[in-house]
XYZ file of C-alpha atoms in Angstrom:
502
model
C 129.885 -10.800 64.113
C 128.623 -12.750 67.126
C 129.402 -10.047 69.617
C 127.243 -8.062 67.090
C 124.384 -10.623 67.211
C 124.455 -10.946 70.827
C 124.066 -6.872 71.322
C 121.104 -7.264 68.924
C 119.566 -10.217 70.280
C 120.187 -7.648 74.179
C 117.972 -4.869 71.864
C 115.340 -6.982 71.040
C 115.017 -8.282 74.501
C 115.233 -4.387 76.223
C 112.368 -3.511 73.444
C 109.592 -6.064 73.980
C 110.315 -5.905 77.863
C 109.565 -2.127 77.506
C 106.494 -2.941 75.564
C 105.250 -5.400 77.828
C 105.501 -2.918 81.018
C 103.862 -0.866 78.823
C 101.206 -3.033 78.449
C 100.847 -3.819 81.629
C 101.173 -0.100 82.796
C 98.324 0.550 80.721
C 96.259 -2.438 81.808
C 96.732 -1.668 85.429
C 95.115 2.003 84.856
C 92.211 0.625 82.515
C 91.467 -1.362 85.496
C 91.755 1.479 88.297
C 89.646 4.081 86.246
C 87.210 0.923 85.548
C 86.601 0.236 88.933
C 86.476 3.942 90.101
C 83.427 4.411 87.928
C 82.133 1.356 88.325
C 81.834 2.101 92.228
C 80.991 5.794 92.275
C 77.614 6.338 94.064
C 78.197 3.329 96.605
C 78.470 3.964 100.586
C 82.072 5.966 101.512
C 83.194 8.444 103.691
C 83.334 11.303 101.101
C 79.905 13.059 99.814
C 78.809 11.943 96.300
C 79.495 15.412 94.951
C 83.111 15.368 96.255
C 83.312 11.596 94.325
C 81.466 12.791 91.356
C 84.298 15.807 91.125
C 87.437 13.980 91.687
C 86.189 11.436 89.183
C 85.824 13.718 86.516
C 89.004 15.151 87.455
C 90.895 11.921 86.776
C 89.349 11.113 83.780
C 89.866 14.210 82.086
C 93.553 13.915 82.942
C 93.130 10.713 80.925
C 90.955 11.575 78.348
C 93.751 11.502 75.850
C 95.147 8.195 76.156
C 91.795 5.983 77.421
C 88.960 7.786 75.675
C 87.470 4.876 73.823
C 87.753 2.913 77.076
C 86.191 5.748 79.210
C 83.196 6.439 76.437
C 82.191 2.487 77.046
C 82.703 1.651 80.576
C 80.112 4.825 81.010
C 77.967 3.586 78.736
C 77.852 0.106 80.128
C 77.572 1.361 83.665
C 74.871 3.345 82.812
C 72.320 0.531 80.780
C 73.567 -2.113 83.424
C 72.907 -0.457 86.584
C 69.704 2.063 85.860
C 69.055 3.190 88.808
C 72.504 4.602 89.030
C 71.503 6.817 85.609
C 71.389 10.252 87.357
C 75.432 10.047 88.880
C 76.496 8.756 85.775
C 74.722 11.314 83.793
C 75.883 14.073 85.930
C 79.577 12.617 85.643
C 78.738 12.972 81.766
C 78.033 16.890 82.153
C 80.966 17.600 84.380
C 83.556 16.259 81.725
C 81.227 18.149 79.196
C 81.734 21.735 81.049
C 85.510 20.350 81.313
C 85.700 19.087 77.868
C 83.441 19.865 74.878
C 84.488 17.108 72.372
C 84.135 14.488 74.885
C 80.801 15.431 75.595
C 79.901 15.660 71.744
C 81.935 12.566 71.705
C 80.057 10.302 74.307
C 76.561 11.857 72.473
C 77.617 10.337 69.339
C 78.672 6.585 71.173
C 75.071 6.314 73.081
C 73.054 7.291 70.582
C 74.740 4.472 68.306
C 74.630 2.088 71.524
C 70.720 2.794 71.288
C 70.577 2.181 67.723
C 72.101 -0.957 68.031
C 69.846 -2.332 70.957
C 66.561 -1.354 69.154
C 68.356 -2.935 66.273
C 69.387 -6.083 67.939
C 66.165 -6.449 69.894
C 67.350 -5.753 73.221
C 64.552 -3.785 74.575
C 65.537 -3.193 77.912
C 68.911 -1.806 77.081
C 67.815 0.355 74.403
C 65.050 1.588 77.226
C 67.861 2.127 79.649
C 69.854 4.217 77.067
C 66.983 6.163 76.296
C 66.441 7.100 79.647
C 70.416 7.995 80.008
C 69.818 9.872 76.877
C 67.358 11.859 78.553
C 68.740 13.027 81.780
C 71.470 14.492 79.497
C 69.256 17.447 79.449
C 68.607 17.978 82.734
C 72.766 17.869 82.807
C 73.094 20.710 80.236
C 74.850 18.473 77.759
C 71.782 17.879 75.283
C 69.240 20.451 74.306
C 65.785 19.835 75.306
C 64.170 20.879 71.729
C 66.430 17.779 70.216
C 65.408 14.919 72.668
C 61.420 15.939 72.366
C 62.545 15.372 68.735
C 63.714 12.350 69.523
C 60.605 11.589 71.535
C 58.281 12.783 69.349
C 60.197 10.142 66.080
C 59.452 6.981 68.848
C 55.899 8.425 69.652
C 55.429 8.370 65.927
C 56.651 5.299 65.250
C 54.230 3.432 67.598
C 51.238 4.960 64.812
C 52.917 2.312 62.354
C 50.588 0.335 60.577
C 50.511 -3.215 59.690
C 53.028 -4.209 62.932
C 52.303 -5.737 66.120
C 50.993 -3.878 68.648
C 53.320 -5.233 71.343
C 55.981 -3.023 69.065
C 53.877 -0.329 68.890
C 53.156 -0.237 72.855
C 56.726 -0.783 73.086
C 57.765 2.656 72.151
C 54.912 4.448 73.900
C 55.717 2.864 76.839
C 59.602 4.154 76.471
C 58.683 7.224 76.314
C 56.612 7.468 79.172
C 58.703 5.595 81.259
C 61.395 8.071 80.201
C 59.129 11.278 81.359
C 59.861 11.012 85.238
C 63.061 11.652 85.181
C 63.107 14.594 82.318
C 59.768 16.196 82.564
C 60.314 18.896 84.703
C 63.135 19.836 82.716
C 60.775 19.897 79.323
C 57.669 21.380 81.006
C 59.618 24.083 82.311
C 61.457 24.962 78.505
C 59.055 23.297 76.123
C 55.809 23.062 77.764
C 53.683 23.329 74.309
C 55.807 21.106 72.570
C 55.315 18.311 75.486
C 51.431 18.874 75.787
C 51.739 17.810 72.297
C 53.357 14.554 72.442
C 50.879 14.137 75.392
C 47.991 14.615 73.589
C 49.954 12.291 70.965
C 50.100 9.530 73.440
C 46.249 9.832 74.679
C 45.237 9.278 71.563
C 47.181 6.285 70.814
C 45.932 4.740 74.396
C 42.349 5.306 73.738
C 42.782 3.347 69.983
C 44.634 0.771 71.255
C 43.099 -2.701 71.724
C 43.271 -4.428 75.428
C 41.470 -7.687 74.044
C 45.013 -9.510 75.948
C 43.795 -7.878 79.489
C 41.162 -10.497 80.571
C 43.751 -13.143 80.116
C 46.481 -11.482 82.245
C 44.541 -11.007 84.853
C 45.276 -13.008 88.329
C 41.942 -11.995 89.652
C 38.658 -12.218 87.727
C 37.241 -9.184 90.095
C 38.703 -5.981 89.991
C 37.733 -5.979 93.942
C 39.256 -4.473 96.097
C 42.497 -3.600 93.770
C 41.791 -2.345 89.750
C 43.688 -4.427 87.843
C 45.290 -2.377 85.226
C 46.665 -3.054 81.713
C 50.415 -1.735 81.985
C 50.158 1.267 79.624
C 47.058 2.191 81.353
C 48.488 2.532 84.551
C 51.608 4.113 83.636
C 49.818 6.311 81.506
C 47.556 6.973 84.987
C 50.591 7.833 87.157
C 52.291 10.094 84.240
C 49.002 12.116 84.700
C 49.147 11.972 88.521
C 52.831 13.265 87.973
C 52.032 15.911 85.421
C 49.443 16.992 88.028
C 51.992 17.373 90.515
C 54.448 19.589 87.936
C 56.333 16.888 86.962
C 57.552 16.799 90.816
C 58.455 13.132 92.436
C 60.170 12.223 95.677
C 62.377 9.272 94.390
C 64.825 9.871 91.570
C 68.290 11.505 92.949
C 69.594 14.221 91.110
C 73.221 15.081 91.786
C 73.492 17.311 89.342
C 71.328 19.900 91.428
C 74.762 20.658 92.907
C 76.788 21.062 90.068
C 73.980 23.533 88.596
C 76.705 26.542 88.220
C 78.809 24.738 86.661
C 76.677 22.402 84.181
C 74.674 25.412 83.052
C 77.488 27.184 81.525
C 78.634 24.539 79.532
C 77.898 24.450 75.582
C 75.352 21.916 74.886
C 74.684 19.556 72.071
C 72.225 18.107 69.296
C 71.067 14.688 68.512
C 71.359 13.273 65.283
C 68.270 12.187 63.559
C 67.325 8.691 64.943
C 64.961 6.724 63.290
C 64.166 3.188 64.593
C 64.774 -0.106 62.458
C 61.842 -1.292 60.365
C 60.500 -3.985 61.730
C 60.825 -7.911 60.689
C 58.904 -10.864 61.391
C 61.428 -11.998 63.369
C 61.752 -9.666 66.266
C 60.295 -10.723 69.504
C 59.070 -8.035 71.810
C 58.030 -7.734 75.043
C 54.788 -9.348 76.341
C 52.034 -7.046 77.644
C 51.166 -7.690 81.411
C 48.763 -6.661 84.029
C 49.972 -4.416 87.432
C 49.556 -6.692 90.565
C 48.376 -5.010 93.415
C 47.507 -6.776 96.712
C 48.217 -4.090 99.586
C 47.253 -0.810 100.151
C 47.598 2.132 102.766
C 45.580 0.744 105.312
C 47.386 -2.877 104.692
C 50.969 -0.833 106.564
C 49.347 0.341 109.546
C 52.850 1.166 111.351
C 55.813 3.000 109.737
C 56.187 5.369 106.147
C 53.126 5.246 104.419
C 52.574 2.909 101.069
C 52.444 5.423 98.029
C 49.070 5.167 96.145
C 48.902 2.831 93.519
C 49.016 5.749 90.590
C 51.845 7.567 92.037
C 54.732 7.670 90.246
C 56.633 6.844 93.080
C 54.839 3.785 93.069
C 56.102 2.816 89.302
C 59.951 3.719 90.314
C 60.220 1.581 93.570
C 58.439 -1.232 91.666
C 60.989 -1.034 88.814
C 63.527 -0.841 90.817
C 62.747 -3.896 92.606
C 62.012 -5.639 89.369
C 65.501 -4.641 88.360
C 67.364 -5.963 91.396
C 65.395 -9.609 90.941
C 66.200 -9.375 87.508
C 70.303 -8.755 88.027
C 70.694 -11.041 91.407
C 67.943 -13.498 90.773
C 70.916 -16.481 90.005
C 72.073 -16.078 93.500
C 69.414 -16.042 96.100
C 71.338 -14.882 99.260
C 72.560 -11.975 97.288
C 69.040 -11.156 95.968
C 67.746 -10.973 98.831
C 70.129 -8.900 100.727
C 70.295 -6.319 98.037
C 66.336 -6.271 98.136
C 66.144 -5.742 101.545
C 69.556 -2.772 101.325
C 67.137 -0.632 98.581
C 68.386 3.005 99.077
C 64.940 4.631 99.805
C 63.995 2.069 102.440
C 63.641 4.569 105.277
C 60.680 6.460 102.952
C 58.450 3.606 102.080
C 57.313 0.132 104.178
C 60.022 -1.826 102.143
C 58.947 -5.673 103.434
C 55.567 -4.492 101.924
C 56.442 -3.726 98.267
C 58.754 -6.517 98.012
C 56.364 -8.932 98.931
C 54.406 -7.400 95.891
C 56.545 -7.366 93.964
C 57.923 -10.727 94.313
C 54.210 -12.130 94.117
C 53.582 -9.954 90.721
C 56.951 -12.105 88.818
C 55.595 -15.627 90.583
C 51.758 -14.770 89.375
C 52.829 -12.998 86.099
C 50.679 -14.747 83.204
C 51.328 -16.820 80.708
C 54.351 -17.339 82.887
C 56.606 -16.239 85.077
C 60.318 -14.778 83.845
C 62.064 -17.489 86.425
C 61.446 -20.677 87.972
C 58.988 -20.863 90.498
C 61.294 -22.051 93.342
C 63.341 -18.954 92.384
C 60.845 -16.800 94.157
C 60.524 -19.600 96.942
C 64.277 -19.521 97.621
C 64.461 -15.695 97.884
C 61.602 -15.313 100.579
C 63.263 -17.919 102.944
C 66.535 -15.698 102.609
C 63.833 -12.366 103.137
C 62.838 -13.894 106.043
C 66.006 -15.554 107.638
C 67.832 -11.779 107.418
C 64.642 -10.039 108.110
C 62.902 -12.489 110.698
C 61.377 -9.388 113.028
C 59.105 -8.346 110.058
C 59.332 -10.831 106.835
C 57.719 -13.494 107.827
C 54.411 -11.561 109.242
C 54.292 -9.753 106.139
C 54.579 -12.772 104.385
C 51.460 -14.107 106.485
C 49.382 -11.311 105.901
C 50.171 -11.756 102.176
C 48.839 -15.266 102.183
C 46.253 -14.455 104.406
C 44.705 -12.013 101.758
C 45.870 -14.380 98.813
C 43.991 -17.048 100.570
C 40.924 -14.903 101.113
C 40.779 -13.706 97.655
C 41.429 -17.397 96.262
C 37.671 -17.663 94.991
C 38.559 -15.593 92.027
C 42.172 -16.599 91.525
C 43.474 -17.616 88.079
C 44.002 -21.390 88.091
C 47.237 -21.291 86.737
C 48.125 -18.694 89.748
C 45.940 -21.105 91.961
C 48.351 -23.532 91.291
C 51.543 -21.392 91.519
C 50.210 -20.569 94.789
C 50.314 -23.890 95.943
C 53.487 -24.941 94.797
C 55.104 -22.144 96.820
C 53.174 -22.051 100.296
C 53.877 -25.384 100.601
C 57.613 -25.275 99.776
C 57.660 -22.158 102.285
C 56.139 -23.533 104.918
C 58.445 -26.689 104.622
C 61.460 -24.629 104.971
C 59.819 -23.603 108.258
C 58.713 -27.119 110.348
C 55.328 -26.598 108.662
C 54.057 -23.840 111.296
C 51.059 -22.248 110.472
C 48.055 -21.040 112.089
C 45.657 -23.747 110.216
C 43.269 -23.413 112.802
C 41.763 -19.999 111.207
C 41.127 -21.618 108.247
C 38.770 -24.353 110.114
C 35.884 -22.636 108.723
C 36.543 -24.042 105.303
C 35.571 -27.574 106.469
C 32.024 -26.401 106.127
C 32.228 -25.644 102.493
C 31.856 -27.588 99.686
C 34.850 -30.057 98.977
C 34.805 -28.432 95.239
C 35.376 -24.860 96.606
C 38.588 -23.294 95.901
C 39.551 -22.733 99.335
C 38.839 -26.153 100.882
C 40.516 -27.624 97.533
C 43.784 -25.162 97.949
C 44.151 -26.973 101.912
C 44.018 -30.328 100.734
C 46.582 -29.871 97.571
C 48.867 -28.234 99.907
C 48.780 -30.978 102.093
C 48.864 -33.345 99.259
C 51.951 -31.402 98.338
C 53.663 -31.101 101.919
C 52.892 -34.928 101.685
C 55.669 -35.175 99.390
C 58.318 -33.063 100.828
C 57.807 -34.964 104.595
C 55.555 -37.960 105.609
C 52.038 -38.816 106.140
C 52.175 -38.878 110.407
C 54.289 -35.819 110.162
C 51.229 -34.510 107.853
C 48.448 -35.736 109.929
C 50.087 -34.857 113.567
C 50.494 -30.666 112.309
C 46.512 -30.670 110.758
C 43.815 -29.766 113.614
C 41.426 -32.290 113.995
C 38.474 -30.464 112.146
C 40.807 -30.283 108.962
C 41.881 -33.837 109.489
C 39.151 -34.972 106.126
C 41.641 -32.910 104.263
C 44.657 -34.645 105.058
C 45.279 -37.434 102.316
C 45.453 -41.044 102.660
C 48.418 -42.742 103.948
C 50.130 -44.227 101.062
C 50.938 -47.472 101.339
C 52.919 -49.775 98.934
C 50.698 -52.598 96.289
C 51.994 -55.724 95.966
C 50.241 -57.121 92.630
C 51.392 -60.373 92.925
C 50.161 -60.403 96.482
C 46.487 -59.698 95.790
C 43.699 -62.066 96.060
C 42.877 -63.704 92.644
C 47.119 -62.947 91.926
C 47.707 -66.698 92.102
C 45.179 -67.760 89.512
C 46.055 -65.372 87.009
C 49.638 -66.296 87.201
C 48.782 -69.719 86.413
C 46.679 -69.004 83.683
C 50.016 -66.511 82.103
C 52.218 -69.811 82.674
């Protein structure tokens, strides 16, 4: 009986350590096949298409044992790295052409991830998915006629009545954002159908109340940069875009090199989506104004600055958006991964992230981060771009400074908070002399008011002689009074009124 035991006790022992390699087997490949996709489209040695096939290759192989897995690390990658959208997408539509119940498969899991997000209120995601949702087609594994559908259900819900317009926009704005990635693909196979949810669109625009835009504006001139309402704008460059036949310079589209291959593969149908009703607790997201403070003639040397309602102009600003949103917790990071953007050879990079980073500090009611957020990120710009950061940075508050008459007061104040943080990072160099001419104004003007809180600010972060000694002598009235300590009990008359208390 005990030598029985003992063999059985052996069993048990031989079983759960077989189960635990198993485990740990299992583990060990989640993790490989994890960070395969989770890297594919970064800097290597092979060409993306090479990548994009060997990928596919290995997770067909593994299709049967890791499909759940598979089906959400692509979806994830996909809503949590955008701008990475077309290589995943394409990945989608090779193991499509390999595999047809995958593909039908991972149609079914992203349209309930969307579902969810619009459900849950996570607009960006649900944006994100849409857009993944919608590059499907140019891939070959959706039909066009079911995402205009699709489009056409979101276009319609935005016509709601009795809900807030910031919903309403919402979905309009979705759906345009959505168009420069898939709109050649519709013009080209449903060109009536997409006039129509065009013409859709216009006339939702030219209903729709602005009576926010005055208070989102940083500027109370339009002069020299239009300051557009959001929708207006995008709706501006869609046209620009459409113009063009639906041709841009920006998006990459691996899947141009699969063509042979994606084209022959069976595609599929969405399932009727209709969006959650909405309740009066949802929060959406806030209208806003487009900042614009350079132009063409503001990058003299180098590529040239894409107008302001080029499309091109919408996807580098997103994309920079989009970085600052996912790094902006680590400033050294941030700013590297600005300054490594993937199309920086085509456009004068220092130049839109300047405006870009000036558009989150001046965004009204509020920015989406701290203030010294944006401070701390253009002293990294500038320490690991020093031959061209910092001048673009001083031709930004050069023409900030110069257009300070007009500025919001909130921004006016934003604006001082950061120039003198900046320059404090920097021994306080600046060329105050040019600004001499604003000793001649009156004290109440906004530019002669900006010098002295700056200096009333820089007071704070140093001390008064170092203050006084970096001011030219004809700004020297701005620089504010030495501070000196109060001793109450010290004063004349102190004495008697002490007495008085006793």
């Amino acid at each position: 009986m005990n030598r029985r035991r003992a063999h059985e006790e052996e069993d048990g022992y031989e079983r759960l350590h077989r189960k635990r390699r198993r485990v740990s087997e299992n583990q060990e490949i989640e993790d490989r096949l994890e960070s395969l996709i989770l890297r594919v489209g970064e800097k290597s040695s092979s060409s993306l298409e090479s990548n994009l096939e060997g990928l596919a290759s290995v997770l067909e192989a593994d299709l049967s044992t890791f499909r759940v897995k598979i089906l959400r690390i692509l979806t994830e990658c996909a809503i949590r790295m955008p701008e990475k959208c077309t290589i995943y997408a394409t990945l989608v539509g090779l193991l499509n052409a390999k595999n047809y119940n995958f593909g039908g498969e991972f149609v079914d899991y992203i349209v309930k991830t969307f579902k969810e997000n619009l459900k849950t209120g996570k607009w960006n995601a649900a944006r994100y998915c849409l857009r993944f949702i919608s590059d499907l087609v140019n891939c070959h594994v959706l039909a066009a006629s079911s995402l205009l559908t699709l489009l056409e259900t979101l276009v319609d819900s935005a016509n709601e009545d009795s809900v807030p317009q910031v919903r309403r926009d919402w979905f309009v704005f979705a759906v345009l954002a959505t168009l420069p990635w898939v709109g050649r693909e519709l013009y080209e196979k449903k060109e009536s159908q997409l006039d129509h949810l065009l013409v859709t669109i216009e006339v939702f625009l030219n209903k729709r109340s602005k009576k926010h835009w005055p208070a989102l504006k940083v500027w109370s001139v339009d002069s020299p940069h239009l300051q557009e309402e959001y929708l207006d704008c995008l709706w501006a460059q869609i046209r620009k875009l459409r113009q063009d036949n639906w041709s841009e310079k920006h998006i990459p589209r691996p899947y141009l090199a699969f063509d042979s291959i994606l084209c022959e593969a069976l595609q599929h149908t969405l399932p009727a989506i209709q969006p959650p009703p909405h309740n009066d607790g949802d929060t959406y997201p806030m209208p806003r104004v487009i900042f614009r403070m350079f132009d063409y003639t503001d990058c003299p040397d180098g590529p040239v600055l894409p107008g302001a309602h080029s499309i091109e102009r919408f996807l580098i600003e997103e994309h920079l958006h989009n970085i600052i949103e996912a790094y902006h917790l680590e400033r050294k990071e941030c700013a590297a991964q600005l300054l490594c953007f993937p199309y920086k050879a085509k456009i004068p990079l220092e130049y839109c992230i300047v405006e870009v980073m000036f558009a989150e500090l001046f965004n009204l009611p509020a920015p989406r981060y701290l203030e010294i957020c944006y401070g701390s990120i253009f002293i990294e710009l500038c320490k690991l771009q020093p031959s061209t950061m910092p001048q673009v940075l001083a031709q930004a508050t050069e023409i900030l400074f110069m257009r300070i008459d007009s500025m919001n007061i909130a921004c006016f104040d934003r604006l001082v908070n950061w120039f003198s943080y900046h320059i404090s990072n920097f021994q306080y160099r600046w060329s105050w002399e040019e600004w001499e001419s604003c000793a001649q104004l009156d004290p109440d003007h906004p530019k002669p008011r900006f010098i002295r809180e700056v200096l009333g600010k820089c007071l704070r972060l140093s001390y008064h002689q170092r203050i006084k000694d970096m001011t030219p002598e004809s700004l020297a009235a701005f620089v504010p009074l030495k501070p000196e300590p109060i001793y109450k009990y010290s004063m004349e008359g102190a004495g008697k009124k002490l007495k008085l208390y006793l």
